[in-house]
Coordinates of C-alpha atoms in Angstrom, one line a residue:
M1 CA 0.0 0.0 0.0
L2 CA 2.8 2.4 0.9
L3 CA 4.6 1.6 -2.4
T4 CA 1.4 2.1 -4.4
M5 CA 0.7 5.4 -2.7
A6 CA 4.3 6.5 -3.2
A7 CA 4.1 5.6 -6.9
L8 CA 0.9 7.5 -7.3
V9 CA 2.3 10.5 -5.5
V10 CA 5.4 10.5 -7.7
L11 CA 3.5 9.9 -10.9
G12 CA 0.9 12.6 -10.1
G13 CA 3.6 15.0 -9.0
G14 CA 5.4 14.4 -12.3
L15 CA 2.3 14.9 -14.4
G16 CA 1.2 17.9 -12.4
A17 CA 4.7 19.4 -12.7
A18 CA 4.7 18.8 -16.5
A19 CA 1.3 20.3 -16.9
L20 CA 2.3 23.4 -14.8
T21 CA 5.5 23.7 -16.8
H22 CA 3.7 23.6 -20.1
T23 CA 1.1 26.0 -19.0
A24 CA 3.7 28.4 -17.7
A25 CA 5.7 28.1 -20.9
V26 CA 2.7 28.9 -23.1
S27 CA 1.7 31.8 -20.8
D28 CA 5.2 33.2 -20.8
R29 CA 5.5 33.0 -24.6
L30 CA 2.3 34.9 -25.0
A31 CA 3.0 37.5 -22.3
D32 CA 6.7 37.9 -22.7
R33 CA 7.2 37.6 -26.5
I34 CA 4.1 37.8 -28.7
A35 CA 2.3 40.7 -26.9
P36 CA 5.5 42.9 -26.6
A37 CA 6.4 42.1 -30.2
R38 CA 3.1 43.3 -31.4
T39 CA 3.5 46.5 -29.4
A40 CA 7.0 47.0 -30.7
V41 CA 5.7 46.7 -34.3
G42 CA 3.2 49.4 -33.6
E43 CA 6.0 51.6 -32.1
L44 CA 8.2 51.0 -35.2
D45 CA 5.3 51.9 -37.5
S46 CA 4.7 55.1 -35.6
E47 CA 8.4 56.0 -35.7
L48 CA 8.5 55.6 -39.6
V49 CA 5.3 57.6 -40.0
S50 CA 6.9 60.3 -37.7
Q51 CA 10.0 60.2 -39.8
R52 CA 8.1 60.7 -43.1
A53 CA 6.1 63.6 -41.7
A54 CA 9.3 65.2 -40.3
V55 CA 11.2 64.8 -43.6
F56 CA 8.3 66.3 -45.7
A57 CA 7.9 69.2 -43.3
Y58 CA 11.6 69.9 -43.4
A59 CA 11.6 69.8 -47.2
L60 CA 8.8 72.3 -47.4
S61 CA 9.8 74.7 -44.5
G62 CA 13.5 74.1 -44.0
E63 CA 13.1 74.3 -40.2
D64 CA 15.7 72.5 -38.2
R65 CA 13.3 71.2 -35.6
Y66 CA 11.7 68.9 -38.1
L67 CA 15.1 67.6 -39.0
A68 CA 15.9 67.0 -35.3
T69 CA 12.6 65.0 -35.0
Y70 CA 13.6 62.9 -38.0
R71 CA 17.1 62.2 -36.6
Q72 CA 15.6 61.3 -33.2
N73 CA 13.2 58.7 -34.6
L74 CA 15.9 57.4 -37.0
E75 CA 18.1 56.7 -34.0
A76 CA 15.3 54.9 -32.1
E77 CA 14.5 52.7 -35.2
P78 CA 17.5 50.3 -34.9
V79 CA 16.9 49.8 -31.1
T80 CA 13.3 48.8 -31.8
M81 CA 14.4 46.5 -34.6
A82 CA 16.9 44.8 -32.4
R83 CA 14.2 44.3 -29.6
L84 CA 11.8 42.9 -32.2
R85 CA 14.5 40.4 -33.5
D86 CA 15.0 39.2 -29.9
L87 CA 11.3 38.8 -29.3
L88 CA 10.7 37.0 -32.6
A89 CA 13.8 34.7 -32.4
D90 CA 11.5 31.6 -32.1
E91 CA 9.1 32.8 -34.8
P92 CA 11.0 32.3 -38.2
A93 CA 8.0 33.4 -40.4
A94 CA 7.5 36.7 -38.5
L95 CA 11.2 37.2 -38.4
R96 CA 11.4 37.0 -42.2
D97 CA 8.6 39.6 -42.5
L98 CA 10.5 41.8 -40.1
E99 CA 13.7 41.5 -42.2
H100 CA 11.8 42.4 -45.4
A101 CA 10.2 45.4 -43.7
E102 CA 13.7 46.4 -42.5
A103 CA 15.0 46.3 -46.0
L104 CA 12.1 48.4 -47.3
A105 CA 12.7 50.9 -44.6
G106 CA 16.3 51.1 -45.5
R107 CA 15.5 51.6 -49.2
W108 CA 13.0 54.4 -48.3
H109 CA 15.7 56.1 -46.2
N110 CA 18.2 55.9 -49.0
D111 CA 15.9 56.7 -51.9
V112 CA 13.6 59.3 -50.4
A113 CA 14.4 60.7 -47.0
E114 CA 18.1 61.4 -47.4
P115 CA 17.8 62.9 -50.9
L116 CA 15.0 65.2 -49.7
I117 CA 17.2 66.4 -46.8
R118 CA 20.2 66.9 -49.0
G119 CA 18.2 68.7 -51.7
R120 CA 16.6 71.1 -49.2
Q121 CA 20.0 71.8 -47.7
A122 CA 21.4 72.4 -51.2
G123 CA 18.6 74.7 -52.2
T124 CA 17.1 72.4 -54.9
D125 CA 14.0 73.6 -56.6
P126 CA 10.8 72.6 -54.7
A127 CA 9.3 71.0 -57.7
E128 CA 12.2 68.5 -57.9
L129 CA 11.8 67.8 -54.2
A130 CA 8.1 67.2 -54.7
A131 CA 8.9 64.7 -57.5
V132 CA 11.3 62.8 -55.2
A133 CA 8.7 62.7 -52.5
T134 CA 6.1 61.4 -54.9
R135 CA 8.5 58.6 -56.1
G136 CA 8.8 57.4 -52.5
L137 CA 5.1 57.1 -51.8
D138 CA 5.0 53.6 -53.3
T139 CA 8.0 52.4 -51.3
F140 CA 6.5 53.8 -48.0
E141 CA 3.1 52.3 -48.7
A142 CA 4.8 48.9 -49.4
L143 CA 6.6 49.3 -46.1
R144 CA 3.4 50.0 -44.2
A145 CA 1.8 47.1 -45.9
E146 CA 4.6 44.9 -44.7
F147 CA 4.1 46.1 -41.1
S148 CA 0.4 45.4 -41.4
A149 CA 1.2 41.8 -42.6
L150 CA 3.6 41.4 -39.7
V151 CA 0.9 42.6 -37.3
A152 CA -1.6 40.2 -38.8
R153 CA 0.9 37.3 -38.4
L154 CA 1.5 38.2 -34.8
D155 CA -2.3 38.3 -34.2
Q156 CA -2.5 34.8 -35.6
I157 CA 0.3 33.6 -33.4
R158 CA -1.3 35.3 -30.4
D159 CA -4.6 33.6 -31.1
A160 CA -2.9 30.3 -31.6
S161 CA -1.0 30.8 -28.3
R162 CA -4.2 31.7 -26.5
A163 CA -5.9 28.5 -27.7
D164 CA -2.8 26.5 -26.7
L165 CA -2.9 28.2 -23.3
D166 CA -6.6 27.2 -22.9
R167 CA -5.8 23.6 -23.8
A168 CA -2.8 23.6 -21.4
R169 CA -5.0 24.9 -18.5
G170 CA -7.6 22.3 -19.3
L171 CA -5.1 19.6 -19.3
R172 CA -3.6 20.9 -16.0
D173 CA -7.0 20.9 -14.3
L174 CA -7.8 17.5 -15.6
T175 CA -4.5 16.2 -14.4
F176 CA -5.0 17.5 -10.9
V177 CA -8.6 16.2 -10.8
A178 CA -7.3 12.8 -11.9
I179 CA -4.5 12.9 -9.3
L180 CA -7.0 13.8 -6.5
A181 CA -9.4 11.1 -7.7
A182 CA -6.6 8.5 -7.7
L183 CA -5.5 9.6 -4.2
L184 CA -9.1 9.4 -2.9
L185 CA -9.6 6.0 -4.4
T186 CA -6.2 4.8 -3.0
S187 CA -7.2 6.1 0.4
V188 CA -10.5 4.3 0.3
V189 CA -8.8 1.1 -0.9
S190 CA -6.1 1.5 1.8
S191 CA -8.7 2.0 4.5
V192 CA -10.5 -1.1 3.5
L193 CA -7.3 -3.1 3.3
V194 CA -6.1 -1.7 6.7
R195 CA -9.5 -2.6 8.2
L196 CA -9.3 -6.2 6.8
T197 CA -5.6 -7.0 7.2
V198 CA -4.6 -4.9 10.2
L199 CA -7.4 -3.7 12.5
R200 CA -9.3 -6.9 12.6
P201 CA -6.2 -9.0 13.6
L202 CA -5.4 -6.3 16.1
E203 CA -8.9 -6.4 17.6
R204 CA -8.6 -10.2 17.9
L205 CA -5.1 -9.8 19.5
G206 CA -6.5 -7.1 21.8
E207 CA -9.3 -9.5 22.9
S208 CA -6.8 -12.2 23.6
V209 CA -4.6 -9.8 25.5
R210 CA -7.5 -8.6 27.6
Q211 CA -8.4 -12.2 28.5
V212 CA -4.8 -12.7 29.7
A213 CA -4.8 -9.4 31.6
G214 CA -8.1 -10.4 33.2
G215 CA -6.4 -13.4 34.8
N216 CA -6.8 -16.1 32.2
F217 CA -3.1 -16.8 31.9
R218 CA -3.7 -20.2 30.2
H219 CA -5.3 -18.5 27.2
R220 CA -3.0 -19.0 24.2
L221 CA -2.5 -16.3 21.6
R222 CA -2.5 -17.4 18.0
P223 CA -0.6 -15.3 15.5
Q224 CA -2.9 -14.0 12.7
G225 CA -2.8 -11.2 10.1
P226 CA 0.2 -9.6 8.4
A227 CA 3.7 -10.6 9.3
D228 CA 4.3 -7.6 11.7
I229 CA 1.1 -8.3 13.7
A230 CA 1.9 -12.0 13.7
R231 CA 5.3 -11.3 15.1
L232 CA 3.7 -9.0 17.7
A233 CA 1.2 -11.7 18.7
D234 CA 4.1 -14.2 18.9
D235 CA 6.1 -11.8 21.1
V236 CA 3.0 -11.3 23.4
E237 CA 2.5 -15.1 23.5
T238 CA 6.2 -15.5 24.5
M239 CA 5.7 -12.8 27.2
R240 CA 2.5 -14.6 28.4
Q241 CA 4.4 -17.9 28.6
R242 CA 7.2 -16.2 30.6
M243 CA 4.6 -14.7 32.9
V244 CA 3.1 -18.2 33.4
D245 CA 6.5 -19.6 34.1
A246 CA 7.3 -16.8 36.5
L247 CA 3.9 -17.3 38.3
E248 CA 4.6 -21.0 38.6
R249 CA 8.1 -20.3 39.9
G250 CA 6.7 -17.6 42.2
Q251 CA 4.1 -20.0 43.5
H252 CA 6.8 -22.6 44.1
D253 CA 9.0 -20.0 45.8
R254 CA 6.0 -18.8 47.9
D255 CA 5.3 -22.4 49.0
A256 CA 9.0 -22.8 49.8
L257 CA 9.0 -19.4 51.6
E258 CA 5.9 -20.4 53.6
Q259 CA 7.6 -23.7 54.5
Q260 CA 10.7 -21.8 55.6
A261 CA 8.6 -19.3 57.6
A262 CA 7.0 -22.2 59.3
E263 CA 10.4 -23.7 60.1
L264 CA 11.6 -20.2 61.2
R265 CA 8.6 -20.0 63.6
R266 CA 9.5 -23.4 65.0
S267 CA 13.1 -22.3 65.3
N268 CA 12.0 -19.1 67.1
E269 CA 9.9 -21.1 69.4
D270 CA 13.0 -23.3 70.1
L271 CA 15.0 -20.2 70.6
E272 CA 12.5 -18.8 73.1
Q273 CA 12.5 -22.2 74.8
F274 CA 16.3 -22.0 74.9
A275 CA 16.2 -18.4 76.3
Y276 CA 13.8 -19.7 79.0
V277 CA 16.2 -22.6 79.8
A278 CA 19.2 -20.2 79.7
S279 CA 17.5 -17.8 82.1
H280 CA 16.3 -20.5 84.6
D281 CA 17.6 -24.1 84.1
L282 CA 21.2 -23.2 83.0
Q283 CA 21.6 -20.4 85.6
E284 CA 20.5 -22.7 88.5
P285 CA 23.5 -25.2 88.1
L286 CA 25.9 -22.2 87.7
R287 CA 24.6 -20.7 91.0
K288 CA 24.9 -24.1 92.6
V289 CA 28.5 -24.5 91.4
A290 CA 29.4 -21.1 92.6
S291 CA 27.6 -21.6 95.9
F292 CA 29.1 -24.9 96.8
C293 CA 32.6 -23.7 95.8
Q294 CA 32.2 -20.8 98.2
M295 CA 30.9 -23.2 100.9
L296 CA 33.9 -25.4 100.3
Q297 CA 36.2 -22.4 100.7
R298 CA 34.6 -21.3 103.9
R299 CA 34.4 -24.8 105.5
Y300 CA 37.7 -26.2 104.5
G301 CA 39.6 -23.0 103.7
D302 CA 42.0 -23.6 106.7
Q303 CA 42.8 -27.0 105.4
L304 CA 43.5 -25.9 101.8
D305 CA 46.8 -24.5 100.5
D306 CA 47.1 -21.4 98.4
R307 CA 46.9 -23.4 95.1
A308 CA 43.6 -25.0 96.1
R309 CA 42.1 -21.7 97.2
Q310 CA 43.2 -20.2 93.8
Y311 CA 41.5 -23.0 92.0
I312 CA 38.3 -22.4 93.9
G313 CA 38.5 -18.7 93.0
F314 CA 38.9 -19.6 89.4
A315 CA 35.8 -21.8 89.5
V316 CA 33.7 -19.1 91.2
D317 CA 34.9 -16.5 88.7
G318 CA 34.2 -18.7 85.8
A319 CA 30.7 -19.5 87.0
T320 CA 30.0 -15.8 87.6
R321 CA 31.3 -14.8 84.1
M322 CA 29.2 -17.6 82.6
Q323 CA 26.1 -16.3 84.3
E324 CA 26.9 -12.8 83.0
L325 CA 27.4 -14.1 79.5
I326 CA 24.1 -15.9 79.6
N327 CA 22.3 -12.8 80.9
D328 CA 23.8 -10.6 78.2
L329 CA 23.0 -13.2 75.5
L330 CA 19.4 -13.4 76.8
A331 CA 19.1 -9.6 76.7
F332 CA 20.6 -9.5 73.1
S333 CA 18.1 -12.1 71.9
R334 CA 15.1 -10.2 73.4
I335 CA 15.8 -7.0 71.2
G336 CA 13.0 -6.7 68.8
R337 CA 11.1 -9.7 70.2
V338 CA 10.4 -8.9 73.8
Y339 CA 11.1 -5.1 73.6
S340 CA 8.8 -3.9 70.8
D341 CA 6.7 -1.1 72.3
L342 CA 7.1 1.3 69.4
R343 CA 5.8 4.9 70.1
E344 CA 7.0 8.4 70.1
V345 CA 9.9 8.7 72.5
D346 CA 11.5 11.9 73.8
L347 CA 15.2 11.1 73.6
A348 CA 15.9 13.8 76.2
E349 CA 14.0 11.8 78.8
V350 CA 15.5 8.4 78.0
F351 CA 19.0 10.1 77.9
E352 CA 18.5 11.5 81.4
Q353 CA 17.3 8.0 82.6
A354 CA 20.4 6.4 81.2
A355 CA 22.6 9.1 82.7
A356 CA 20.9 8.5 86.1
N357 CA 21.6 4.8 85.8
L358 CA 25.3 5.6 85.3
S359 CA 25.4 8.3 87.9
G360 CA 27.7 6.3 90.3
A361 CA 30.3 5.5 87.6
V362 CA 30.1 9.1 86.3
E363 CA 30.7 10.6 89.7
E364 CA 33.5 8.1 90.5
A365 CA 35.3 8.9 87.2
G366 CA 34.7 12.7 87.5
A367 CA 33.1 12.6 84.0
E368 CA 31.4 15.5 82.3
I369 CA 28.5 14.8 79.9
T370 CA 27.1 17.5 77.7
R371 CA 24.5 17.2 74.9
D372 CA 22.5 19.1 72.3
P373 CA 18.8 19.4 72.6
L374 CA 17.5 15.9 71.6
P375 CA 14.4 15.4 69.3
T376 CA 11.5 13.0 69.5
V377 CA 11.7 9.8 67.6
Q378 CA 9.6 6.7 67.0
G379 CA 11.0 3.8 69.0
D380 CA 11.0 1.6 72.1
P381 CA 11.9 3.6 75.3
T382 CA 13.6 0.6 77.0
L383 CA 15.8 -0.2 74.0
L384 CA 16.7 3.5 73.5
T385 CA 17.6 3.8 77.2
M386 CA 19.9 0.7 76.8
L387 CA 21.4 2.4 73.7
W388 CA 22.4 5.6 75.6
Q389 CA 23.5 3.7 78.6
N390 CA 25.8 1.5 76.7
L391 CA 27.3 4.3 74.7
L392 CA 27.8 6.6 77.7
G393 CA 29.0 3.7 79.8
N394 CA 31.7 2.8 77.3
A395 CA 32.8 6.4 77.0
V396 CA 33.2 6.6 80.8
K397 CA 34.7 3.1 81.2
F398 CA 37.4 3.4 78.5
R399 CA 38.6 6.8 79.8
S400 CA 42.2 8.0 79.6
P401 CA 44.2 7.9 82.8
E402 CA 45.8 11.2 81.9
R403 CA 42.7 13.4 81.8
D404 CA 39.1 13.6 83.2
P405 CA 36.6 12.1 80.8
R406 CA 34.5 14.4 78.7
V407 CA 31.6 13.1 76.7
R408 CA 29.8 15.2 74.1
V409 CA 26.5 14.3 72.3
T410 CA 25.6 16.2 69.2
V411 CA 22.5 16.1 66.9
A412 CA 22.2 17.1 63.2
D413 CA 19.0 17.3 61.1
T414 CA 19.7 15.6 57.8
P415 CA 17.4 14.8 54.8
D416 CA 17.5 11.1 55.8
G417 CA 16.6 11.7 59.4
W418 CA 18.4 12.5 62.7
S419 CA 22.2 12.0 62.9
F420 CA 23.8 11.6 66.4
T421 CA 27.4 11.6 67.5
V422 CA 28.7 10.4 70.9
E423 CA 32.3 11.7 71.3
D424 CA 34.7 11.2 74.2
N425 CA 38.4 11.9 75.0
G426 CA 39.3 8.4 76.1
I427 CA 41.8 5.9 74.9
G428 CA 40.1 5.6 71.5
I429 CA 39.8 2.7 69.1
D430 CA 42.2 1.6 66.4
P431 CA 40.4 2.0 63.0
R432 CA 41.5 -1.6 62.1
Y433 CA 38.9 -2.8 64.6
A434 CA 36.1 -0.6 63.4
E435 CA 34.0 -3.7 62.4
K436 CA 35.2 -6.2 65.0
I437 CA 33.9 -4.1 67.9
F438 CA 30.3 -4.7 66.8
V439 CA 30.7 -8.5 66.9
I440 CA 29.1 -10.1 69.9
F441 CA 31.5 -11.1 72.7
Q442 CA 34.5 -9.5 70.8
R443 CA 36.9 -7.7 73.2
L444 CA 40.0 -5.6 72.4
H445 CA 41.4 -5.7 75.9
P446 CA 42.1 -8.5 78.5
R447 CA 39.3 -9.4 80.9
G448 CA 41.2 -8.0 83.8
S449 CA 41.7 -4.6 82.3
Y450 CA 38.1 -3.6 81.9
P451 CA 34.9 -5.2 83.1
G452 CA 32.2 -6.5 80.8
T453 CA 31.5 -9.3 78.4
G454 CA 32.1 -7.4 75.1
I455 CA 28.4 -7.4 74.0
G456 CA 27.6 -3.7 74.6
L457 CA 28.3 -2.4 71.1
A458 CA 26.7 -5.4 69.5
V459 CA 23.6 -4.6 71.5
C460 CA 23.8 -0.9 70.4
K461 CA 24.1 -1.9 66.7
K462 CA 21.2 -4.2 66.9
I463 CA 19.0 -1.6 68.7
V464 CA 19.8 1.1 66.1
E465 CA 19.2 -1.3 63.1
Y466 CA 15.9 -2.4 64.7
H467 CA 14.8 1.2 64.6
G468 CA 15.8 1.6 61.0
G469 CA 19.2 3.4 61.5
T470 CA 22.9 2.7 61.2
L471 CA 25.7 2.8 63.8
S472 CA 29.4 3.1 62.9
L473 CA 32.8 4.3 64.3
D474 CA 34.2 7.6 63.0
E475 CA 37.6 6.4 61.9
T476 CA 38.8 10.0 61.2
Y477 CA 38.5 11.1 64.8
T478 CA 41.8 10.8 66.8
G479 CA 41.0 12.6 70.1
G480 CA 39.3 9.5 71.6
A481 CA 36.3 7.6 70.2
R482 CA 33.4 9.0 68.2
F483 CA 30.4 6.9 67.3
R484 CA 27.8 8.0 64.8
F485 CA 24.3 6.6 64.5
T486 CA 21.1 7.7 62.7
L487 CA 17.4 7.4 63.6
P488 CA 14.5 8.1 61.2
R489 CA 12.0 10.9 61.9
P490 CA 8.5 9.9 63.2
A491 CA 5.9 9.5 60.4
P492 CA 3.7 12.6 60.1
P493 CA 0.2 12.0 61.4
A494 CA -2.4 11.3 58.8
V495 CA -4.7 14.2 58.0
P496 CA -8.3 13.1 58.2
E497 CA -10.4 13.9 55.2
Q498 CA -12.9 16.7 55.7
P499 CA -16.5 15.7 54.9
A500 CA -17.9 17.7 52.0
E501 CA -20.3 20.4 53.1
P502 CA -23.9 19.9 51.9
A503 CA -25.0 22.3 49.3
A504 CA -27.3 25.0 50.5
E505 CA -30.9 24.4 49.5
S506 CA -32.7 27.3 47.9
A507 CA -35.9 28.3 49.6
V508 CA -39.0 28.1 47.5
P509 CA -41.9 30.2 48.6
A510 CA -45.1 28.4 49.2

């Protein structure tokens, strides 16, 4: 269809251009050559008549003004002749008539006009001059007759050109009407063909696609129609098949995920049972070991040597540390499971609670704690108190022996939420251990140097991540240790929709 329409457009354009060109050529020939040539013949005839009158007047009166008029028209004659030759260059018959008239004009100038002028200037008898003028009448009349014939020939050419122009215009109009009719016919045929070969297959394809989109993924699409639509249908069928395969894989993965979720629930129940055992059943034997070791030391201490008493001390210390580890592990496992009272929390209040819990250690170390105004966040107050207590406790515990501890808490409002820093002037942390310090039960110092089980920063990291933030060590700070953590802002309260006001009813008088 496109090739046919393109061929029609090219053919119609060529025919239209040819018709327009022919019409323009005929019109230009008529307007630019024939009509100006006829006008020039009239001008030339007027010039010759003016020359004759001026010559005869000069011969009778001898006044120079008549001679000047003759000379002026004589000079204009070759110019008009040359213009006529250019205009009639494509008209050989008219050009021959012009050449014959030009020869007659030259003979009249030589045989009549010039002898009359010379005779008058020489004082020739007027009777002789009258005889010369009479002899030239036949030549001048023949010249006028030749110009009349030339005018008649130009009139014939003009009439023929006008008829040719009318035929060219008719052919032009007929050509454009034929082009328009061909284009309309082609458009109608194209519309019918598009309807039959394109739109109907597309409608059938659309119905099949709507069935698939409605949930009938088992409905197969059969390629129909032209090659392009068939390829489209085949591509849609391939996409449908991939969707079916993806749904089947998704169902399989969902079943597997549900199975894993069930196993995870069972595992969590087992972990909760383990936590219960760790908090009750495992701690009871540890307390019994520590208690009986202490009783053994009290009752038989005078009978034991130093080595035996040292062994008993080791046993009591090990049982005590094991009990602390179990308690810390139990607290770590409860984050996000037992402590999940999410609400708006004023961090200033929980900060003060954590500082009060550490007041003894703070006073003993002579520490100074300063903070910026703290915002309100969404979280669990118990967990956030544990977070501040661990961070502030570490800052006081790992203080430098050379200076009093100074702890500074700052807050910054960022596009992602609230950013907090806890900065101290203590012994600091080597950047090589920036990740190790957040691993549970990982210690950087011997047990005798600093108390604790090495779980505090792991608890802090888990609390911050449970609240949707991040906790890290600032490795660029060298004046001690600086921890950065982020907390998201509370979600803005939902604005209830205002009920639409009822339209005022217009009162209608009874």
